[in-house]
Amino acid sequence: MLSFAVSVALGALGCALALSPVLGIQTSVAFSTSGTTLASAVQPAASSSLFIPDAASRVNVFVGTTNGGHVFPGALIPQGMVKAGMDTDSPGNHAGYDANPIFNVTGFSQLHDDGTGGAVPLSNFKLFPLASCGKGNTFEECQTSIDGRKVLRNVLDDGSPDDAGEPGYFASNLSTGIRVELTSTRRTALHRYTFPAKTEFPRIVVDITNDGQQSSTDPTMELDETTGRVKGGARFAASFGPGRYQAFACVDFKGDGYDLGAPIEFGAWLGNFPVKNTWTINQLYTSFVDELGALFTFNPKPEGVTTILARIGVSLISADQACANAEQEIPEFDFEGTRAASRAQWSELLGRIQIDPKGVDPEIVDLFYSSLYRTHLSPADYTDENPLWDSPEPYYDSFYCNWDTYRTLYPLMALHDPATFARIVRGMINIQQHEGWLPECRGATAKHYIQGGSNGDPILAEFYVKFQEQADALSVPADALYNALVADAEQESGNWDLQGRQASTWKILNYIPQDLFERNGSNSKQVSRTLEYSFDDFTISQVAKALGKTADGSKYAQRSENYQNVWNANLTFPGRSDIVGFMQPRFVNGTFNFTDPRHCSIHDPLQATCFLNAQNHDGFYEGSPITYSQYVPHDTAKLIELQGGNQKFIDRLNFIFEEGYFDSTDEPSQQIPFMYHYANRPGLSTQRSRQVIAQFFNTSTNGLPGNDDSGAMGSYVAFYLAGLYPLPATRQFLLSSPYFPEISFRNPVLNTTTTIRSINFKGNPNDGTGGQVFVKSVKIDGKPWHSNCFIEWDTFTNGSLIELQLTNEINVSCGNDKSALPPSLSTGGYN
Ligand SMILES: *[C@@H]1O[C@H](CO)[C@@H](O)[C@H](O)[C@H]1NC(C)=O
Ligand SMILES: *[C@@H]1O[C@H](CO)[C@@H](O)[C@H](O)[C@H]1NC(C)=O
Ligand SMILES: *[C@@H]1O[C@H](CO)[C@@H](O)[C@H](O)[C@H]1NC(C)=O
Ligand SMILES: *[C@@H]1O[C@H](CO)[C@@H](O)[C@H](O)[C@H]1NC(C)=O
Ligand SMILES: *[C@@H]1O[C@H](CO)[C@@H](O)[C@H](O)[C@H]1NC(C)=O
Ligand SMILES: *[C@@H]1O[C@H](CO)[C@@H](O)[C@H](O)[C@H]1NC(C)=O
Ligand SMILES: *[C@@H]1O[C@H](CO)[C@@H](O)[C@H](O)[C@H]1NC(C)=O
Ligand SMILES: *[C@@H]1O[C@H](CO)[C@@H](O)[C@H](O)[C@H]1NC(C)=O
Ligand SMILES: *[C@@H]1O[C@H](CO)[C@@H](O)[C@H](O)[C@H]1NC(C)=O
Ligand SMILES: *[C@@H]1O[C@H](CO)[C@@H](O)[C@H](O)[C@H]1NC(C)=O
């Protein structure tokens, strides 16, 4: 529905790519052109062999920008700290933007998150252009507050707003006739404001305090009346936790194609009152109003249309560092150069996964790359911007939250961007070394509320289990990584709502009981935390094994079976005596409490929700007992046994889908469509997963059923379209059929390309039902492979060709013997 710009920067892109040197895989050298840091450790692919020569051109940045997706559609480089984008007055403005044009634009701010809930995060340091002010068009008449200044966008004939976006670039035409364009480097945004012809007094508001929540305290702002430079900052509230953070900006202006000179009018403002010839907010009575900043009137271009560039450096250290970042990263205010360099990074990164689009609905191709794109918005690279301690290690932030992203985002990163994955892991380890705990949920240095267990564990373990041989070369210290995991597993956290686990009780009881109130954290989510802690311990056992720590490996593998302690084998589903056994809350004394299996589902008679603000004394977080009863990713074979064998298990999965218990918006449901694999019915997984895509995910602005959760949903969709599903911290992937005749993954650290090819691809059924999409047999590098249900990480280290023979018969199986079933802990475990 929304138009999105295509390939505008291709000329410049070719240029930037040609400039970038071929770097050795293990170096961390940065290359600079126009002051822009280019991605390191990349090897440009040979473009002649690419199906999609510019993968970034297939990204629709507006997917999920209405309907609660909270997707960020603005400008950033991959994993950029700066995310420059439009802010609106939508109630769903968590990422600033809303694609519904009834909402007014309130500014263009520099940080942001993607797809979150909580209170609006990081809409800091808005700029806003004014074409005229009031009847007399005077400085004093300018409406500087959000409510005073906000305006609508222009609306196109099809009813969508006149906005455009592509990786590294965003543009909009406001109803005031001003065109706004945004691009960025890692810590600096560059805005381009084109005023209507004959604008007499082009003006720009700099807003220091409106972060999206109006939470600021301790604001500072000073302006320079000769250069127009503004330096400022404040303290702001975190989005999903009790903490606060401090952030700073440094704003400079430049005429595009003319000498801007000194501003012709300047002043600080408070609310709707700009005061001419004031330099700092200390000259105003700031304790009465929490909206403040600077206002300038600039010289218009003597002839022709006035375009003014604004460069905003951002820092969590100081305003001076914000200025230094800006001067270093965008010294020349080169808008097109900055945009082309950002775009080149995106094209190279996204192009590492290539798909053959032949016979595939173009929307599916766009859905794939748009989803992949969103997996690189968070966590964000705040290296050198950590105010908490000094360290040469990378510093990443915006882990929002690990509970969302551990399942699929990092396994996808392992396939195509392990150098970034390694830096994120190093940053996480560094945080653990200074704070005692791995980051769990975090934004701008503030700890946010934990949703599940210690879900940094599966992320570190995913890295180590797959890259143990490359860890040294990637500067990931194995000992420190393992110590961080053991700290989660063994040490009682001072506050398990913000970090670590309720470890003492976990170790004594081997489950989290419902009726135990302890001082160090809340008594909530007991059942879901028991399941998460079990999985976390499984991932630690995998790392222990990889490190040759056999005793620890067995110990944590045994602890990972603790999910059985909250399995009540006697409970039946209301009205369905054939569906028996559920995860249930348990008391300290060992007896079970009762929670209706429909609790928090769409059929909950009490219509409860299982969000944090629901108190959750009934045990479950963002999921019902019926979906959580499927959540034992590491030992599905045991789960099948508990649920009465293959047929009962399949019947239960069918029931979950047919009765609407599958919840596409919350992560605990994510694996469920693929679980038929473990009951030797992979065709049913293929069909279910395709039905889920058809029903819930598309490229419309409402194409996400719920929050993107920092790219968690994007990574989930990308895996489903690739015909794969990962289990973190293992060396196996569940296998289905890709939506493409061929998909390949180029891994720059392994220096391999792995291709999955469907020999007899016949397209995809639109509704996900039926079709010649079921995997009948598999060959790897020309040899028959023993399973139709999973492939090994080996295929990615080897750079294999995986060939699938497809059939339209849904009754395919994994293969003839037990080794054809995907691994489970109780049936021999994972190699
Ligand atoms: C947009 O702003 C205008 C002018 O302030 C106001 O009348 C209108 O209600 C606003 N729209 C929304 C959705 O708030
Ligand atoms: C805005 O208007 C300009 C012409 O004034 C046009 O080129 C552009 O496509 C419009 N839309 C966006 C989003 O920039
Ligand atoms: C709280 O946690 C600390 C460790 O961080 C531990 O020393 C203390 O005993 C705990 N307090 C309670 C009441 O459990
Ligand atoms: C389930 O029922 C059996 C037989 O009545 C009983 O022995 C067992 O203790 C019950 N288990 C639970 C968890 O209530
Ligand atoms: C176990 O604890 C629960 C909750 O504290 C209590 O209601 C129940 O009576 C106890 N059962 C036994 C057998 O002690
Ligand atoms: C048992 O569960 C019910 C329903 O969720 C809850 O109201 C009650 O507080 C629980 N009992 C205890 C002792 O936690
Ligand atoms: C796109 O997905 C959304 C969210 O799941 C859904 O509400 C909408 O109906 C879908 N649109 C189309 C055209 O399929
Ligand atoms: C990567 O592999 C290609 C061939 O597959 C080889 O030519 C190249 O030298 C390798 N690069 C490195 C850095 O190992
Ligand atoms: C990967 O290569 C090794 C060594 O050539 C071989 O032993 C192994 O079977 C290969 N793995 C797969 C999955 O093909
Ligand atoms: C699958 O079903 C077809 C008929 O539709 C049948 O010919 C075939 O034998 C079945 N295969 C298996 C493995 O049951």
PDB file of N, CA and C in Angstrom, residues 313-389:
ATOM      1  N   GLY A 313      24.627  14.698  15.758  1.00  0.00           N
ATOM      2  CA  GLY A 313      25.421  13.658  16.411  1.00  0.00           C
ATOM      3  C   GLY A 313      24.767  13.309  17.734  1.00  0.00           C
ATOM      4  N   VAL A 314      24.832  12.044  18.124  1.00  0.00           N
ATOM      5  CA  VAL A 314      24.223  11.609  19.374  1.00  0.00           C
ATOM      6  C   VAL A 314      25.274  10.877  20.195  1.00  0.00           C
ATOM      7  N   SER A 315      25.175  11.011  21.515  1.00  0.00           N
ATOM      8  CA  SER A 315      26.110  10.320  22.401  1.00  0.00           C
ATOM      9  C   SER A 315      25.448  10.058  23.739  1.00  0.00           C
ATOM     10  N   LEU A 316      25.838   8.981  24.390  1.00  0.00           N
ATOM     11  CA  LEU A 316      25.411   8.780  25.775  1.00  0.00           C
ATOM     12  C   LEU A 316      26.494   9.265  26.744  1.00  0.00           C
ATOM     13  N   ILE A 317      27.598   9.794  26.216  1.00  0.00           N
ATOM     14  CA  ILE A 317      28.711  10.228  27.074  1.00  0.00           C
ATOM     15  C   ILE A 317      28.622  11.722  27.357  1.00  0.00           C
ATOM     16  N   SER A 318      28.558  12.534  26.306  1.00  0.00           N
ATOM     17  CA  SER A 318      28.540  13.987  26.500  1.00  0.00           C
ATOM     18  C   SER A 318      28.124  14.670  25.198  1.00  0.00           C
ATOM     19  N   ALA A 319      27.735  15.925  25.318  1.00  0.00           N
ATOM     20  CA  ALA A 319      27.404  16.693  24.118  1.00  0.00           C
ATOM     21  C   ALA A 319      28.648  16.897  23.267  1.00  0.00           C
ATOM     22  N   ASP A 320      29.791  17.072  23.916  1.00  0.00           N
ATOM     23  CA  ASP A 320      31.022  17.243  23.139  1.00  0.00           C
ATOM     24  C   ASP A 320      31.328  15.992  22.320  1.00  0.00           C
ATOM     25  N   GLN A 321      31.095  14.835  22.934  1.00  0.00           N
ATOM     26  CA  GLN A 321      31.332  13.600  22.161  1.00  0.00           C
ATOM     27  C   GLN A 321      30.320  13.481  21.017  1.00  0.00           C
ATOM     28  N   ALA A 322      29.104  13.948  21.247  1.00  0.00           N
ATOM     29  CA  ALA A 322      28.110  13.942  20.163  1.00  0.00           C
ATOM     30  C   ALA A 322      28.613  14.787  18.988  1.00  0.00           C
ATOM     31  N   CYS A 323      29.211  15.940  19.298  1.00  0.00           N
ATOM     32  CA  CYS A 323      29.763  16.798  18.235  1.00  0.00           C
ATOM     33  C   CYS A 323      30.913  16.089  17.525  1.00  0.00           C
ATOM     34  N   ALA A 324      31.781  15.456  18.311  1.00  0.00           N
ATOM     35  CA  ALA A 324      32.944  14.778  17.715  1.00  0.00           C
ATOM     36  C   ALA A 324      32.472  13.633  16.817  1.00  0.00           C
ATOM     37  N   ASN A 325      31.473  12.887  17.260  1.00  0.00           N
ATOM     38  CA  ASN A 325      30.931  11.794  16.433  1.00  0.00           C
ATOM     39  C   ASN A 325      30.436  12.326  15.100  1.00  0.00           C
ATOM     40  N   ALA A 326      29.698  13.432  15.176  1.00  0.00           N
ATOM     41  CA  ALA A 326      29.122  14.000  13.957  1.00  0.00           C
ATOM     42  C   ALA A 326      30.216  14.484  13.019  1.00  0.00           C
ATOM     43  N   GLU A 327      31.202  15.164  13.583  1.00  0.00           N
ATOM     44  CA  GLU A 327      32.279  15.708  12.737  1.00  0.00           C
ATOM     45  C   GLU A 327      33.082  14.588  12.091  1.00  0.00           C
ATOM     46  N   GLN A 328      33.256  13.506  12.835  1.00  0.00           N
ATOM     47  CA  GLN A 328      34.036  12.401  12.294  1.00  0.00           C
ATOM     48  C   GLN A 328      33.240  11.611  11.257  1.00  0.00           C
ATOM     49  N   GLU A 329      31.965  11.378  11.517  1.00  0.00           N
ATOM     50  CA  GLU A 329      31.224  10.464  10.660  1.00  0.00           C
ATOM     51  C   GLU A 329      30.646  11.138   9.408  1.00  0.00           C
ATOM     52  N   ILE A 330      30.247  12.407   9.535  1.00  0.00           N
ATOM     53  CA  ILE A 330      29.663  13.093   8.369  1.00  0.00           C
ATOM     54  C   ILE A 330      30.288  14.485   8.259  1.00  0.00           C
ATOM     55  N   PRO A 331      31.603  14.546   7.960  1.00  0.00           N
ATOM     56  CA  PRO A 331      32.289  15.840   8.014  1.00  0.00           C
ATOM     57  C   PRO A 331      31.761  16.837   6.989  1.00  0.00           C
ATOM     58  N   GLU A 332      31.332  16.337   5.818  1.00  0.00           N
ATOM     59  CA  GLU A 332      30.987  17.248   4.724  1.00  0.00           C
ATOM     60  C   GLU A 332      29.482  17.427   4.533  1.00  0.00           C
ATOM     61  N   PHE A 333      28.657  16.924   5.402  1.00  0.00           N
ATOM     62  CA  PHE A 333      27.197  17.004   5.211  1.00  0.00           C
ATOM     63  C   PHE A 333      26.789  16.444   3.851  1.00  0.00           C
ATOM     64  N   ASP A 334      27.491  15.382   3.436  1.00  0.00           N
ATOM     65  CA  ASP A 334      27.240  14.842   2.098  1.00  0.00           C
ATOM     66  C   ASP A 334      26.052  13.877   2.159  1.00  0.00           C
ATOM     67  N   PHE A 335      24.865  14.394   1.834  1.00  0.00           N
ATOM     68  CA  PHE A 335      23.657  13.586   1.999  1.00  0.00           C
ATOM     69  C   PHE A 335      23.673  12.361   1.084  1.00  0.00           C
ATOM     70  N   GLU A 336      23.896  12.578  -0.208  1.00  0.00           N
ATOM     71  CA  GLU A 336      23.829  11.441  -1.136  1.00  0.00           C
ATOM     72  C   GLU A 336      24.949  10.441  -0.873  1.00  0.00           C
ATOM     73  N   GLY A 337      26.127  10.925  -0.502  1.00  0.00           N
ATOM     74  CA  GLY A 337      27.242  10.016  -0.199  1.00  0.00           C
ATOM     75  C   GLY A 337      26.948   9.175   1.037  1.00  0.00           C
ATOM     76  N   THR A 338      26.380   9.816   2.054  1.00  0.00           N
ATOM     77  CA  THR A 338      26.053   9.102   3.289  1.00  0.00           C
ATOM     78  C   THR A 338      24.979   8.056   3.026  1.00  0.00           C
ATOM     79  N   ARG A 339      23.997   8.476   2.263  1.00  0.00           N
ATOM     80  CA  ARG A 339      22.904   7.567   1.914  1.00  0.00           C
ATOM     81  C   ARG A 339      23.419   6.378   1.100  1.00  0.00           C
ATOM     82  N   ALA A 340      24.286   6.651   0.139  1.00  0.00           N
ATOM     83  CA  ALA A 340      24.802   5.565  -0.717  1.00  0.00           C
ATOM     84  C   ALA A 340      25.670   4.610   0.100  1.00  0.00           C
ATOM     85  N   ALA A 341      26.427   5.140   1.039  1.00  0.00           N
ATOM     86  CA  ALA A 341      27.289   4.267   1.843  1.00  0.00           C
ATOM     87  C   ALA A 341      26.448   3.364   2.744  1.00  0.00           C
ATOM     88  N   SER A 342      25.385   3.931   3.306  1.00  0.00           N
ATOM     89  CA  SER A 342      24.493   3.131   4.147  1.00  0.00           C
ATOM     90  C   SER A 342      23.831   2.047   3.297  1.00  0.00           C
ATOM     91  N   ARG A 343      23.344   2.458   2.151  1.00  0.00           N
ATOM     92  CA  ARG A 343      22.663   1.531   1.257  1.00  0.00           C
ATOM     93  C   ARG A 343      23.605   0.400   0.820  1.00  0.00           C
ATOM     94  N   ALA A 344      24.863   0.753   0.587  1.00  0.00           N
ATOM     95  CA  ALA A 344      25.831  -0.263   0.163  1.00  0.00           C
ATOM     96  C   ALA A 344      26.032  -1.305   1.263  1.00  0.00           C
ATOM     97  N   GLN A 345      26.075  -0.853   2.499  1.00  0.00           N
ATOM     98  CA  GLN A 345      26.200  -1.818   3.603  1.00  0.00           C
ATOM     99  C   GLN A 345      25.001  -2.757   3.634  1.00  0.00           C
ATOM    100  N   TRP A 346      23.833  -2.184   3.467  1.00  0.00           N
ATOM    101  CA  TRP A 346      22.620  -3.013   3.508  1.00  0.00           C
ATOM    102  C   TRP A 346      22.591  -4.008   2.347  1.00  0.00           C
ATOM    103  N   SER A 347      22.959  -3.535   1.166  1.00  0.00           N
ATOM    104  CA  SER A 347      22.892  -4.415  -0.003  1.00  0.00           C
ATOM    105  C   SER A 347      23.838  -5.588   0.157  1.00  0.00           C
ATOM    106  N   GLU A 348      25.024  -5.277   0.649  1.00  0.00           N
ATOM    107  CA  GLU A 348      26.007  -6.361   0.832  1.00  0.00           C
ATOM    108  C   GLU A 348      25.501  -7.352   1.875  1.00  0.00           C
ATOM    109  N   LEU A 349      25.025  -6.823   3.007  1.00  0.00           N
ATOM    110  CA  LEU A 349      24.598  -7.689   4.116  1.00  0.00           C
ATOM    111  C   LEU A 349      23.413  -8.577   3.720  1.00  0.00           C
ATOM    112  N   LEU A 350      22.376  -7.941   3.170  1.00  0.00           N
ATOM    113  CA  LEU A 350      21.170  -8.709   2.838  1.00  0.00           C
ATOM    114  C   LEU A 350      21.427  -9.661   1.678  1.00  0.00           C
ATOM    115  N   GLY A 351      22.337  -9.252   0.793  1.00  0.00           N
ATOM    116  CA  GLY A 351      22.639 -10.072  -0.378  1.00  0.00           C
ATOM    117  C   GLY A 351      23.387 -11.352  -0.050  1.00  0.00           C
ATOM    118  N   ARG A 352      23.831 -11.479   1.196  1.00  0.00           N
ATOM    119  CA  ARG A 352      24.495 -12.734   1.579  1.00  0.00           C
ATOM    120  C   ARG A 352      23.517 -13.903   1.531  1.00  0.00           C
ATOM    121  N   ILE A 353      22.248 -13.610   1.690  1.00  0.00           N
ATOM    122  CA  ILE A 353      21.249 -14.664   1.483  1.00  0.00           C
ATOM    123  C   ILE A 353      20.600 -14.393   0.138  1.00  0.00           C
ATOM    124  N   GLN A 354      20.800 -15.329  -0.764  1.00  0.00           N
ATOM    125  CA  GLN A 354      20.301 -15.178  -2.128  1.00  0.00           C
ATOM    126  C   GLN A 354      19.155 -16.145  -2.362  1.00  0.00           C
ATOM    127  N   ILE A 355      18.132 -15.677  -3.054  1.00  0.00           N
ATOM    128  CA  ILE A 355      17.043 -16.575  -3.395  1.00  0.00           C
ATOM    129  C   ILE A 355      16.790 -16.495  -4.890  1.00  0.00           C
ATOM    130  N   ASP A 356      16.403 -17.606  -5.439  1.00  0.00           N
ATOM    131  CA  ASP A 356      16.006 -17.637  -6.845  1.00  0.00           C
ATOM    132  C   ASP A 356      14.508 -17.321  -6.890  1.00  0.00           C
ATOM    133  N   PRO A 357      14.133 -16.181  -7.493  1.00  0.00           N
ATOM    134  CA  PRO A 357      12.723 -15.782  -7.458  1.00  0.00           C
ATOM    135  C   PRO A 357      11.859 -16.439  -8.530  1.00  0.00           C
ATOM    136  N   LYS A 358      12.447 -17.333  -9.323  1.00  0.00           N
ATOM    137  CA  LYS A 358      11.699 -17.899 -10.459  1.00  0.00           C
ATOM    138  C   LYS A 358      10.451 -18.659  -9.975  1.00  0.00           C
ATOM    139  N   GLY A 359       9.308 -18.281 -10.476  1.00  0.00           N
ATOM    140  CA  GLY A 359       8.073 -18.970 -10.107  1.00  0.00           C
ATOM    141  C   GLY A 359       7.558 -18.617  -8.722  1.00  0.00           C
ATOM    142  N   VAL A 360       8.100 -17.552  -8.138  1.00  0.00           N
ATOM    143  CA  VAL A 360       7.688 -17.163  -6.784  1.00  0.00           C
ATOM    144  C   VAL A 360       6.970 -15.820  -6.851  1.00  0.00           C
ATOM    145  N   ASP A 361       5.848 -15.713  -6.178  1.00  0.00           N
ATOM    146  CA  ASP A 361       5.131 -14.450  -6.078  1.00  0.00           C
ATOM    147  C   ASP A 361       6.100 -13.374  -5.573  1.00  0.00           C
ATOM    148  N   PRO A 362       6.210 -12.256  -6.325  1.00  0.00           N
ATOM    149  CA  PRO A 362       7.171 -11.217  -5.895  1.00  0.00           C
ATOM    150  C   PRO A 362       6.928 -10.737  -4.461  1.00  0.00           C
ATOM    151  N   GLU A 363       5.683 -10.820  -3.995  1.00  0.00           N
ATOM    152  CA  GLU A 363       5.440 -10.382  -2.619  1.00  0.00           C
ATOM    153  C   GLU A 363       6.195 -11.255  -1.612  1.00  0.00           C
ATOM    154  N   ILE A 364       6.361 -12.533  -1.952  1.00  0.00           N
ATOM    155  CA  ILE A 364       7.095 -13.423  -1.046  1.00  0.00           C
ATOM    156  C   ILE A 364       8.573 -13.037  -1.006  1.00  0.00           C
ATOM    157  N   VAL A 365       9.098 -12.641  -2.159  1.00  0.00           N
ATOM    158  CA  VAL A 365      10.494 -12.192  -2.194  1.00  0.00           C
ATOM    159  C   VAL A 365      10.646 -10.946  -1.322  1.00  0.00           C
ATOM    160  N   ASP A 366       9.707 -10.006  -1.480  1.00  0.00           N
ATOM    161  CA  ASP A 366       9.754  -8.789  -0.661  1.00  0.00           C
ATOM    162  C   ASP A 366       9.565  -9.119   0.825  1.00  0.00           C
ATOM    163  N   LEU A 367       8.673 -10.060   1.103  1.00  0.00           N
ATOM    164  CA  LEU A 367       8.447 -10.446   2.495  1.00  0.00           C
ATOM    165  C   LEU A 367       9.726 -11.021   3.103  1.00  0.00           C
ATOM    166  N   PHE A 368      10.428 -11.805   2.296  1.00  0.00           N
ATOM    167  CA  PHE A 368      11.662 -12.403   2.812  1.00  0.00           C
ATOM    168  C   PHE A 368      12.696 -11.324   3.155  1.00  0.00           C
ATOM    169  N   TYR A 369      12.993 -10.456   2.195  1.00  0.00           N
ATOM    170  CA  TYR A 369      14.064  -9.475   2.458  1.00  0.00           C
ATOM    171  C   TYR A 369      13.627  -8.402   3.463  1.00  0.00           C
ATOM    172  N   SER A 370      12.332  -8.088   3.486  1.00  0.00           N
ATOM    173  CA  SER A 370      11.865  -7.111   4.484  1.00  0.00           C
ATOM    174  C   SER A 370      12.004  -7.699   5.888  1.00  0.00           C
ATOM    175  N   SER A 371      11.741  -8.992   6.006  1.00  0.00           N
ATOM    176  CA  SER A 371      11.863  -9.654   7.304  1.00  0.00           C
ATOM    177  C   SER A 371      13.328  -9.762   7.712  1.00  0.00           C
ATOM    178  N   LEU A 372      14.161 -10.166   6.767  1.00  0.00           N
ATOM    179  CA  LEU A 372      15.606 -10.269   7.044  1.00  0.00           C
ATOM    180  C   LEU A 372      16.173  -8.914   7.466  1.00  0.00           C
ATOM    181  N   TYR A 373      15.762  -7.882   6.758  1.00  0.00           N
ATOM    182  CA  TYR A 373      16.203  -6.519   7.066  1.00  0.00           C
ATOM    183  C   TYR A 373      15.953  -6.170   8.535  1.00  0.00           C
ATOM    184  N   ARG A 374      14.761  -6.493   9.006  1.00  0.00           N
ATOM    185  CA  ARG A 374      14.405  -6.075  10.376  1.00  0.00           C
ATOM    186  C   ARG A 374      15.170  -6.838  11.448  1.00  0.00           C
ATOM    187  N   THR A 375      15.873  -7.904  11.065  1.00  0.00           N
ATOM    188  CA  THR A 375      16.692  -8.590  12.061  1.00  0.00           C
ATOM    189  C   THR A 375      18.007  -7.857  12.309  1.00  0.00           C
ATOM    190  N   HIS A 376      18.235  -6.763  11.577  1.00  0.00           N
ATOM    191  CA  HIS A 376      19.479  -6.003  11.764  1.00  0.00           C
ATOM    192  C   HIS A 376      19.237  -4.584  12.295  1.00  0.00           C
ATOM    193  N   LEU A 377      18.111  -4.380  12.954  1.00  0.00           N
ATOM    194  CA  LEU A 377      17.851  -3.076  13.558  1.00  0.00           C
ATOM    195  C   LEU A 377      18.324  -3.070  15.016  1.00  0.00           C
ATOM    196  N   SER A 378      18.199  -4.190  15.677  1.00  0.00           N
ATOM    197  CA  SER A 378      18.605  -4.339  17.075  1.00  0.00           C
ATOM    198  C   SER A 378      19.291  -5.691  17.221  1.00  0.00           C
ATOM    199  N   PRO A 379      20.141  -5.879  18.266  1.00  0.00           N
ATOM    200  CA  PRO A 379      20.635  -4.842  19.159  1.00  0.00           C
ATOM    201  C   PRO A 379      21.471  -3.825  18.385  1.00  0.00           C
ATOM    202  N   ALA A 380      21.684  -2.673  19.018  1.00  0.00           N
ATOM    203  CA  ALA A 380      22.333  -1.574  18.324  1.00  0.00           C
ATOM    204  C   ALA A 380      23.761  -1.390  18.838  1.00  0.00           C
ATOM    205  N   ASP A 381      24.614  -0.982  17.921  1.00  0.00           N
ATOM    206  CA  ASP A 381      26.039  -0.842  18.223  1.00  0.00           C
ATOM    207  C   ASP A 381      26.309   0.514  18.889  1.00  0.00           C
ATOM    208  N   TYR A 382      26.422   0.499  20.223  1.00  0.00           N
ATOM    209  CA  TYR A 382      26.713   1.705  21.007  1.00  0.00           C
ATOM    210  C   TYR A 382      28.187   1.729  21.431  1.00  0.00           C
ATOM    211  N   THR A 383      29.036   1.042  20.677  1.00  0.00           N
ATOM    212  CA  THR A 383      30.451   1.002  21.045  1.00  0.00           C
ATOM    213  C   THR A 383      31.005   2.421  21.215  1.00  0.00           C
ATOM    214  N   ASP A 384      31.769   2.613  22.283  1.00  0.00           N
ATOM    215  CA  ASP A 384      32.347   3.908  22.687  1.00  0.00           C
ATOM    216  C   ASP A 384      31.297   4.870  23.249  1.00  0.00           C
ATOM    217  N   GLU A 385      30.083   4.395  23.449  1.00  0.00           N
ATOM    218  CA  GLU A 385      29.032   5.249  24.014  1.00  0.00           C
ATOM    219  C   GLU A 385      28.506   4.696  25.338  1.00  0.00           C
ATOM    220  N   ASN A 386      29.282   3.821  25.949  1.00  0.00           N
ATOM    221  CA  ASN A 386      28.852   3.278  27.233  1.00  0.00           C
ATOM    222  C   ASN A 386      29.372   4.166  28.354  1.00  0.00           C
ATOM    223  N   PRO A 387      28.472   4.858  29.068  1.00  0.00           N
ATOM    224  CA  PRO A 387      28.923   5.758  30.126  1.00  0.00           C
ATOM    225  C   PRO A 387      29.250   5.031  31.435  1.00  0.00           C
ATOM    226  N   LEU A 388      28.987   3.728  31.502  1.00  0.00           N
ATOM    227  CA  LEU A 388      29.056   3.028  32.790  1.00  0.00           C
ATOM    228  C   LEU A 388      30.466   2.582  33.158  1.00  0.00           C
ATOM    229  N   TRP A 389      31.284   2.229  32.178  1.00  0.00           N
ATOM    230  CA  TRP A 389      32.669   1.859  32.446  1.00  0.00           C
ATOM    231  C   TRP A 389      33.466   1.982  31.156  1.00  0.00           C
TER     232      TRP A 389
END
